[in-house]
XYZ file of C-alpha atoms in Angstrom:
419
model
C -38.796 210.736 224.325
C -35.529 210.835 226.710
C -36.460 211.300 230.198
C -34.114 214.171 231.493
C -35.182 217.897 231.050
C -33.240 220.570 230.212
C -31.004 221.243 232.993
C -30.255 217.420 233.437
C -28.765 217.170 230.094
C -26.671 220.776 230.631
C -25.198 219.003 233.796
C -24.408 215.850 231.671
C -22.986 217.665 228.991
C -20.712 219.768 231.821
C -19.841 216.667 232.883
C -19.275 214.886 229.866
C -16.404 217.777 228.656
C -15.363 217.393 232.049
C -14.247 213.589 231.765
C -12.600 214.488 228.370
C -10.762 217.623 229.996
C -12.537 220.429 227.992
C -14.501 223.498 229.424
C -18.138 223.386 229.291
C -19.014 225.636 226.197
C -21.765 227.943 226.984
C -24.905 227.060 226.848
C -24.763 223.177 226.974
C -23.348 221.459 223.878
C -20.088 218.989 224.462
C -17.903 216.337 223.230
C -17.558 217.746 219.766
C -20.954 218.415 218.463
C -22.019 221.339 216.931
C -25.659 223.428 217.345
C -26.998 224.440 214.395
C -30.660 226.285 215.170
C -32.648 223.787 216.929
C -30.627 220.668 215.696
C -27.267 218.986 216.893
C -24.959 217.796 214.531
C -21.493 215.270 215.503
C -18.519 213.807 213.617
C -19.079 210.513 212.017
C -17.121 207.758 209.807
C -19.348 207.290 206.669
C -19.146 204.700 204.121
C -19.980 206.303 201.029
C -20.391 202.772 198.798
C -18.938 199.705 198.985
C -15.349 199.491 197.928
C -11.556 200.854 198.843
C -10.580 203.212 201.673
C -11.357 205.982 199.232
C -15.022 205.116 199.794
C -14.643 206.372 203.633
C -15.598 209.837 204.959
C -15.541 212.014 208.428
C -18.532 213.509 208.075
C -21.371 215.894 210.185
C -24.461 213.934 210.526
C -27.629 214.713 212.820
C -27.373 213.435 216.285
C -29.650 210.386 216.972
C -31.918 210.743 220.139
C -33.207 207.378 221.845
C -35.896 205.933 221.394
C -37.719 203.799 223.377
C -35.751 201.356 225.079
C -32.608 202.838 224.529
C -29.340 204.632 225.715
C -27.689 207.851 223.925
C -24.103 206.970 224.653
C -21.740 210.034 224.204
C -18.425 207.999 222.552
C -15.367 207.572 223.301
C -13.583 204.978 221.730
C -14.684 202.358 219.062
C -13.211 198.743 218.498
C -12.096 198.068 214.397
C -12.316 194.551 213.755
C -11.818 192.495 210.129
C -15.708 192.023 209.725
C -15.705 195.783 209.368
C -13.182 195.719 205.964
C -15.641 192.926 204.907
C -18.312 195.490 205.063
C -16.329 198.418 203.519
C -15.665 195.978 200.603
C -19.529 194.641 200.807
C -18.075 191.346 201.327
C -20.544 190.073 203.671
C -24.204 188.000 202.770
C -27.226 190.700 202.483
C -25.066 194.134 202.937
C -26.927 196.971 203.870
C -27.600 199.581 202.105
C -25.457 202.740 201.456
C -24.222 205.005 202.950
C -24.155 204.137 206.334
C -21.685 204.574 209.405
C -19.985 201.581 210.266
C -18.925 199.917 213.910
C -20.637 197.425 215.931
C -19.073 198.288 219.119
C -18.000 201.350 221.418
C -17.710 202.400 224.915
C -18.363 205.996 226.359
C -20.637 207.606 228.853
C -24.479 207.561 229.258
C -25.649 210.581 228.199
C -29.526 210.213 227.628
C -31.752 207.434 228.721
C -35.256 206.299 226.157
C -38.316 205.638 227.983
C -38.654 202.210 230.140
C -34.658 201.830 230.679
C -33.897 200.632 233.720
C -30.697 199.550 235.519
C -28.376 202.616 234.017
C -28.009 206.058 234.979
C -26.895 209.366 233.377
C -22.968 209.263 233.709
C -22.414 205.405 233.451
C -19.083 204.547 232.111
C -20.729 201.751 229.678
C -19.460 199.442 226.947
C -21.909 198.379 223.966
C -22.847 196.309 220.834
C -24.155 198.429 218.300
C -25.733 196.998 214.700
C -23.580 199.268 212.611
C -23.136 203.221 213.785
C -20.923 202.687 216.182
C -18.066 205.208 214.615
C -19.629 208.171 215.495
C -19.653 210.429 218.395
C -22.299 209.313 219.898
C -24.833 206.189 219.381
C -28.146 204.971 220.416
C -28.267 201.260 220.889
C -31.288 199.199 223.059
C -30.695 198.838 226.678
C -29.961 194.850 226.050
C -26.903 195.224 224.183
C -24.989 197.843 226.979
C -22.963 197.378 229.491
C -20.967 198.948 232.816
C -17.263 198.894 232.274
C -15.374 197.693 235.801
C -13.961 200.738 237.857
C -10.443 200.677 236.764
C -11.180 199.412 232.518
C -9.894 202.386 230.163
C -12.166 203.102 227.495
C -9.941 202.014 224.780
C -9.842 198.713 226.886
C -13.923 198.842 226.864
C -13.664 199.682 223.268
C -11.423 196.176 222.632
C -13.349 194.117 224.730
C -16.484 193.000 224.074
C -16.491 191.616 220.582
C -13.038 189.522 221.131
C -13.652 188.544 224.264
C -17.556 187.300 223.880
C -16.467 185.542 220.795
C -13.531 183.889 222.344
C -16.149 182.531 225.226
C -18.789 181.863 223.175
C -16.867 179.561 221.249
C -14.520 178.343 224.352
C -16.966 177.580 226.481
C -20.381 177.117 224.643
C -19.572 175.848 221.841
C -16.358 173.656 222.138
C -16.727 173.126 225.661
C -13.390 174.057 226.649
C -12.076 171.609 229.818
C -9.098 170.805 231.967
C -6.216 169.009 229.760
C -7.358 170.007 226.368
C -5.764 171.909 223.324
C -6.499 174.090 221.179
C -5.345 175.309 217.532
C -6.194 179.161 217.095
C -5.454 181.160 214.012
C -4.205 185.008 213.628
C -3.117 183.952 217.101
C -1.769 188.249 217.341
C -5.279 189.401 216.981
C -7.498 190.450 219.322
C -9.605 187.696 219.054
C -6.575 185.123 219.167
C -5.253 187.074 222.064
C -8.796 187.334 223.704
C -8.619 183.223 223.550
C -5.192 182.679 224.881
C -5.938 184.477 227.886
C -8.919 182.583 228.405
C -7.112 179.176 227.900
C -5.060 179.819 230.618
C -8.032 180.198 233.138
C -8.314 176.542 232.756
C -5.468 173.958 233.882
C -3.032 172.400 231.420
C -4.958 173.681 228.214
C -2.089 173.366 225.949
C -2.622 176.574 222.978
C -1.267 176.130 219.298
C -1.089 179.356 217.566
C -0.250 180.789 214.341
C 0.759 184.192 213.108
C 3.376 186.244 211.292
C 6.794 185.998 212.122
C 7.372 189.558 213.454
C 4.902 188.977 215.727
C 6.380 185.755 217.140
C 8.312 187.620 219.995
C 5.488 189.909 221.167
C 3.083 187.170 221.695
C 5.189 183.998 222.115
C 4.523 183.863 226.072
C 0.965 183.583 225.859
C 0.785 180.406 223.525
C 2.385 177.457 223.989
C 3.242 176.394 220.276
C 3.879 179.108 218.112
C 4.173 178.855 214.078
C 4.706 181.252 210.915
C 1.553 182.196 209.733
C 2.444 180.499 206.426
C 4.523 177.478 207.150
C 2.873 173.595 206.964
C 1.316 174.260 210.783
C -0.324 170.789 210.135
C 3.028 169.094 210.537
C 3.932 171.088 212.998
C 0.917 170.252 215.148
C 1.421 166.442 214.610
C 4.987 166.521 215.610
C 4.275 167.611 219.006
C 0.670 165.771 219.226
C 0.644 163.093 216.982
C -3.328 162.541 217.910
C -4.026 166.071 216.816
C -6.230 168.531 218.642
C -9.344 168.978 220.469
C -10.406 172.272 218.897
C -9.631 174.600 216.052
C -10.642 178.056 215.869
C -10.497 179.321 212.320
C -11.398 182.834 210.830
C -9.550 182.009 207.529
C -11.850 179.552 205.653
C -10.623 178.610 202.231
C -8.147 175.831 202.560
C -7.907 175.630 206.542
C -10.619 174.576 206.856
C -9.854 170.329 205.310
C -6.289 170.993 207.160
C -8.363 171.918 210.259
C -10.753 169.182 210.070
C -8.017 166.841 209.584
C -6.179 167.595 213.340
C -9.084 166.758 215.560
C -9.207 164.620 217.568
C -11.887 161.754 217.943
C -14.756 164.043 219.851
C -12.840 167.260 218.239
C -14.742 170.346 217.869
C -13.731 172.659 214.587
C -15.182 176.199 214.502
C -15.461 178.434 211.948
C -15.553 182.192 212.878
C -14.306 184.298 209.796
C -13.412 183.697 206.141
C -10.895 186.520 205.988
C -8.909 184.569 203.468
C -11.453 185.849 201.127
C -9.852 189.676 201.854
C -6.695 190.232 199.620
C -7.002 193.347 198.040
C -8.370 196.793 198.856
C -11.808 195.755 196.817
C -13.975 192.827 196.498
C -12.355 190.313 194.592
C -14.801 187.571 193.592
C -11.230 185.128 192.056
C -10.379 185.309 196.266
C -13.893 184.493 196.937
C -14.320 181.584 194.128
C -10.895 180.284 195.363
C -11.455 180.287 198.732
C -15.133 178.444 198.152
C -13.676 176.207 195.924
C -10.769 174.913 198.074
C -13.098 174.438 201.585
C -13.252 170.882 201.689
C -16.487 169.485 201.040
C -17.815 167.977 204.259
C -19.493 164.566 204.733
C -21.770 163.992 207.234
C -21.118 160.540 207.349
C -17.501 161.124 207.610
C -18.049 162.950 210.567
C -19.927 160.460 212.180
C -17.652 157.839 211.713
C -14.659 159.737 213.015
C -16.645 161.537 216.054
C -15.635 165.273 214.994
C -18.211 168.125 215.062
C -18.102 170.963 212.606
C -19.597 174.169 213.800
C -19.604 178.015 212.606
C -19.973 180.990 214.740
C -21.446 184.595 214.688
C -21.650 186.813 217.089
C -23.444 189.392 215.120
C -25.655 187.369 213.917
C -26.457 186.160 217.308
C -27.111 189.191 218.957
C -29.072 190.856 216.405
C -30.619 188.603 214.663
C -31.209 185.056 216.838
C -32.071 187.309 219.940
C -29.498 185.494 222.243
C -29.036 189.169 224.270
C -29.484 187.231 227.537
C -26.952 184.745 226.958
C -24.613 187.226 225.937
C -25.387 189.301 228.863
C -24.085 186.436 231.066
C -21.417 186.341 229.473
C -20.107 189.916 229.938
C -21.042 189.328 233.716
C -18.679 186.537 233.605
C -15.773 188.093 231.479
C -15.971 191.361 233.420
C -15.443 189.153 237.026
C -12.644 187.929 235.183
C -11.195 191.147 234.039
C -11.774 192.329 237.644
C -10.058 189.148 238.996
C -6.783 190.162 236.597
C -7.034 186.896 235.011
C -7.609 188.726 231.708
C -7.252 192.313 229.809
C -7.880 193.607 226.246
C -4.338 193.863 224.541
C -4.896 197.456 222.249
C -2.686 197.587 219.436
C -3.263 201.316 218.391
C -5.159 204.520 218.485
C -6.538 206.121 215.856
C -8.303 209.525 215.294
C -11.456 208.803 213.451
C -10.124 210.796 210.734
C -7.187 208.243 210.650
C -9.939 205.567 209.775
C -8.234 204.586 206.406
C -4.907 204.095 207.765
C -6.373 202.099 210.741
C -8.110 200.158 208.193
C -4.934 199.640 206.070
C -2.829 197.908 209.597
C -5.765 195.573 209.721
C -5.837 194.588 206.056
C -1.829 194.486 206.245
C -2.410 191.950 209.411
C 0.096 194.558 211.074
C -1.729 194.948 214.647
C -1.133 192.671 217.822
C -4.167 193.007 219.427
C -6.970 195.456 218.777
C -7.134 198.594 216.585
C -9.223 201.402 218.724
C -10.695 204.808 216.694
C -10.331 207.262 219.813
C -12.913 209.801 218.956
C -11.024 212.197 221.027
C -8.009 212.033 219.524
C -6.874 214.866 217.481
C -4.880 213.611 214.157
C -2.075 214.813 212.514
C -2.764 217.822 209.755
C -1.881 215.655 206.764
C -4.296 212.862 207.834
C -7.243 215.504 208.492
C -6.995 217.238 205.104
C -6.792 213.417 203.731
C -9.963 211.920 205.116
C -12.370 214.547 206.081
C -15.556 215.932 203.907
C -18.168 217.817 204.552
C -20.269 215.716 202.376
C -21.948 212.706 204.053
C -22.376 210.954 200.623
C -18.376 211.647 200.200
C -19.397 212.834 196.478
C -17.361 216.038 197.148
C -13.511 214.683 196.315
C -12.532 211.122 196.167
C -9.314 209.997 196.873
C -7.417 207.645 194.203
C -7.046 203.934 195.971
C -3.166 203.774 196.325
C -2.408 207.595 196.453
C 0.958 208.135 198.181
C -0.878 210.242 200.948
C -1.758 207.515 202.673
C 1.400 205.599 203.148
C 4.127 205.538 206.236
C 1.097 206.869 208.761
C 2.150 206.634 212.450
C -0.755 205.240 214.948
C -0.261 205.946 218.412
C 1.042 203.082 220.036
C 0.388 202.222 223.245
């Protein structure tokens, strides 16, 4: 049962259409939901089944009320990050069941408080994990996995920052203990995790950074690594040329192949960390020859190998830790430290894009094209263009309605806003 009565929430909601620039409506009811008798409906991405961007819908769903120990956050911008085309494709161990709205992280306003929250307040500007349903206009996640955004953080900056930024850390700092003098080899080095790690390197002295990525994006990110090479070009090489010893850690969310050439460049007391396999992503579906190559070419790894040349192999989930290994506490220490580093202007989320939620598919499509430098935001205020809005939204949450052919012409040459 929330805690606010009646005229509480009207004020919220008046306030809430306020931030966005809207008129209250009369009678209560912002942000984009609809009344419907004694009900409130909102907009919401829903993943119909596992499978292509045809399998994605705007839908109405029933607004979710907190429960116990939670926060009704009214949205305003969502993060899009590769794990979520891993779930679209159900390309990820023990997938949930369908259909379901996808997202694991948002930012937005505090617009209803569960019973025994503490330390938040109807109005907060917050930032939060969610375990899936985070594209949607507004969430309920528990109190543990929210958190203030500084004064002068944008939501689309909120929206970009905790899942790149945490994971950057967590394997940084935690895991790889990151130190004065050392280097490190990063992958999709234009991503917003590869970006959120690069920033972070340089909060240490003399940390030299190795990065790869495509070549158009050499000249965008080039000052904020210190060795830059094509995405596709013999890196290893490259890497020994300028440090013949190799590296002290290597952050990989490719799998498949990288990880034996990985392996191979640390250093004695080198720390390799696996984060992603999105090698295994090539088409638009689940491809189980991308999966059974990219198994079969990870180098099989022998313990006593690793003992004898003093390297440590290590994987890392961030999802998995939060939901499921109950590490909210570290994590929360973490956010406290990131955000006094975001306040210091040592770091910032770099945002690629915004996207309407209706623009889902081609936001998706950037991603899977490894177009974006930095992060890929779904602005839930954001009103799309007429041609994507007749292409992605339903009115049935099962998307059974009208399907869209994978590779129909509609969706091609779609401008995001750029910021």
């Amino acid at each position: 049962m929330a805690k606010e009565g009646v005229e509480k929430a009207e004020e919220t909601e008046q306030m809430i259409e306020k931030e966005a620039g809207k008129e209250p409506a009369e009678g209560g009811g912002g942000g984009g939901s609809h009344r419907l008798g004694d009900s409130q409906e909102m907009r919401a991405v829903v993943l119909a089944g596992f499978g292509g961007l045809n399998k994605l819908r705007v839908t109405r769903k029933a607004m979710p009320e907190p429960q116990d120990g939670e926060l009704k956050i009214r949205v305003k911008a969502c993060g899009l990050n590769f794990i979520d085309l891993m779930v679209r494709q159900g390309n990820i161990d023990n997938p949930p069941k369908t259909p379901l709205v996808p997202g694991f992280e948002c930012s937005g306003i505090v617009e209803a408080l569960g019973d025994s929250v503490k330390g938040f307040e109807i109005g907060d500007r917050v930032m939060a994990f969610v375990n899936y349903n985070a594209w949607a206009e507004v969430v309920c996640t528990p109190v543990e996995f929210v958190y203030k955004i500084p004064e002068d953080m944008s939501f689309s900056e909120a929206a970009a920052f905790p899942m790149n930024f945490v994971t950057a850390y967590m394997m940084l700092f935690e895991v790889a203990n990151l130190r004065e003098g050392m280097s490190v080899l990063i992958h999709s080095a234009g991503g917003g995790v590869g970006q959120a790690v690069a920033q972070l390197c340089s909060t240490v002295p003399n940390v030299t950074v190795f990065g790869t990525a495509s070549t158009f994006k050499h000249e965008a990110i080039k000052d904020s690594v210190t060795h830059l090479f094509d995405r596709n070009a013999d890196y290893v090489q490259e890497v020994k040329r300028i440090s013949a010893e190799g590296v002290d850690i290597v952050l990989d969310c490719l799998c498949g192949d990288n990880t034996g050439k990985g392996l191979s460049l640390l250093k004695p007391l080198g720390t390799y960390i696996l984060y992603g396999s999105s090698n295994m992503v090539t088409g638009e579906t689940k491809s189980f020859f991308s999966f059974a190559k990219s198994w079969w070419q990870v180098e099989k790894v022998n313990p006593i190998k690793l003992y004898e040349e003093n390297k440590v192999i290590a994987g890392f989930s961030l999802l998995n830790l939060l939901f499921k290994q109950g590490r909210a506490g570290l994590i929360r220490v973490v956010v406290d430290k990131l955000t006094a580093l975001y306040n210091q202007k040592k770091i910032k989320p770099v945002v690629d894009s915004l996207w309407a939620l209706e623009e889902v598919k081609e936001a998706m499509q950037r991603i899977h094209d490894r177009g974006n430098i930095g992060k890929l935001i779904l602005d839930v205020e954001k009103t799309p263009t007429p041609l994507m809005a007749n292409d992605s939204t339903e009115t049935s949450e099962a998307g059974e309605e009208e399907e869209d052919h994978e590779g129909d012409g509609e969706n091609k040459e779609r401008m995001p806003f750029i910021q």
